[in-house]
Amino acid sequence: MTVKDFMTVQQFINKDKYGLVARAYEFAKKAHQGQKRKNGEPYFNHSLAAAESVAEWGLDEATVAAALLHDVVEDTPRTLDEVKQNFGEEVAFLVDGVTKIGKVRYRGVEAKVENLRKFILYLSQDIRVILVKLADRLHNMKTLYAVHPQKQKRIALETMEIYAPLAYRLGMQKLSGELEDLAFPYIYPEEHKWLIANVKERYEEREKYAQRFKPLIEETLNKNSVNLTKIDSRAKRYTSLYKKLLRYDMNIEQIHDLVAIRTIVNTVEDCYAALGIIHKLWPPVPGRIKDYIALPKPNGYRSLHTVVFGPEKKLTEIQIRTAQMHDEAEYGIAAHLAYQQTKDSKAYIERRTSFADAKTLSWIQQLRNWQKDFSDPEDFLRSLKIDFFKDRILALTPKGEVIDLPAGATPVDFAYQIHSEIGNKCVGAKVNGKIMPLNSELKSGDVVEILIQKNKKPSGSWLDFVKTGSARHQIKAALRQGKNENPALRVKSSPQKTEIKIAANDRIGLLKDISAIISRSHINIIGVNSGPSAKFAIFKILCESTDKNKIEKLLLKLKKIKDVKEISYRLV
Ligand code: MN
């Protein structure tokens, strides 16, 4: 139920029989000929479903063509070059982007989820790539029942954690909710059964109530000459209801927006006028009026929400917004692109955005600000590049895990980011399958494999090129520890040993007498050097102690040995 009507794939084809969409349709259908999906349907049905979605979102013909062709390179003998030859750079670029994203895997590491979302956005480069990917995922979720159960869970989880939030961040609330609802039963089968059993009747009853309430609102607004574009009702989605129930002790009586009434009016002024008129007849619940027009949600959502005591004194949520707000709420960034494409500058009203959490959502803000810089829609579409990762690079482990690093980071930074032990034992790195120097700069999208060796210690020279503070810190810590373990390193820093020099009239058994006294003093002998001089034999004895008292006591004892003439010591 959209306010705006967009073309279907067939309408694109009817409009231009030799256009991009018509040719992509034939090319993809032929390429996938004979292939079947897991549910037994022809494979091409999937490509067509993805294309219908992007067409429904109002995207341009290059995107619709790319959606038709999105699995051609990955799953048929057709190559990217052939796509380029037949459909040009733009379509080939979009197809290539979708293929690349398809290779990223989500492995359920909570801390890495945000990185992965960013990475998918980065890989997309062009917003239209992510939109095709979302259309692809939507149809895959609709046919997930046919897939192996183990794979079902992984794909559902990936949808819930990565793609639904991504759609939400792009303002595509309808798609986001749809993806969540499709994933929910695979991830929480018990909870889903509970919801169906406990909520279904309530939904139906509320829906009937909304049908009775709607004409009353319509009549009132008309009487007060507020132009009503459309009025309908929307049932709250299961996943969103479940999340809310968790906050309300599973008490369904507390949920007033199970079925909300959506009122679409002409202008922003009409929104506030309608709110006032409705409140006169059906009093609002204090504290439940939300003005998302003055203060949009972080994802750009704008609307007025109120909960009123409706007929029969039943609490009901009413949402009031303009047609454009409605399209943007449903289709988000896609609606934005569509408005751009219609070149209808009046339709494009600059958003008043107020971001609740500027830090975590700053990339959306950047995205939106950057959109505003384009007045020419052609120019805007052509330069739909995401460049807000200027200061960060996102590299991948061979398993597809995303590692977030500052620009200029090296394989050593990457290694320490994975684990301090990987960093310490790092001896080399393969970047995209090729051995690269440890000080080479990584780029976003690089697949980095760290080569390690047991008992390896980090090199001090790494400190000259590492970019992350954590790598620097850990290299220093490992170097300090290394010094304590390696005796050869001790000599250089502070004295660790004592050399005792003894001049004596040499005789048989003299060295034995000397060493017996030293060991009785509990001092270890590391080495003995002896050689004749002019008058006496000279013994240089290296001892493992630097305790001055201990050494001097020892010296007194050594002096008493028969035939010892002179004795001295020094720390080394
Ligand atoms: Mn696909």
PDB file of C-alpha atoms in Angstrom, residues 14 32 149 256 352:
ATOM      1  CA  ASN A  14       7.020  -2.233 -22.392  1.00  0.00           C
ATOM      2  CA  HIS A  32      19.929 -19.452 -15.896  1.00  0.00           C
ATOM      3  CA  PRO A 149      18.042 -26.525   8.246  1.00  0.00           C
ATOM      4  CA  HIS A 256      -1.533   0.025  22.139  1.00  0.00           C
ATOM      5  CA  ARG A 352      15.511  18.502   9.285  1.00  0.00           C
TER       6      ARG A 352
END
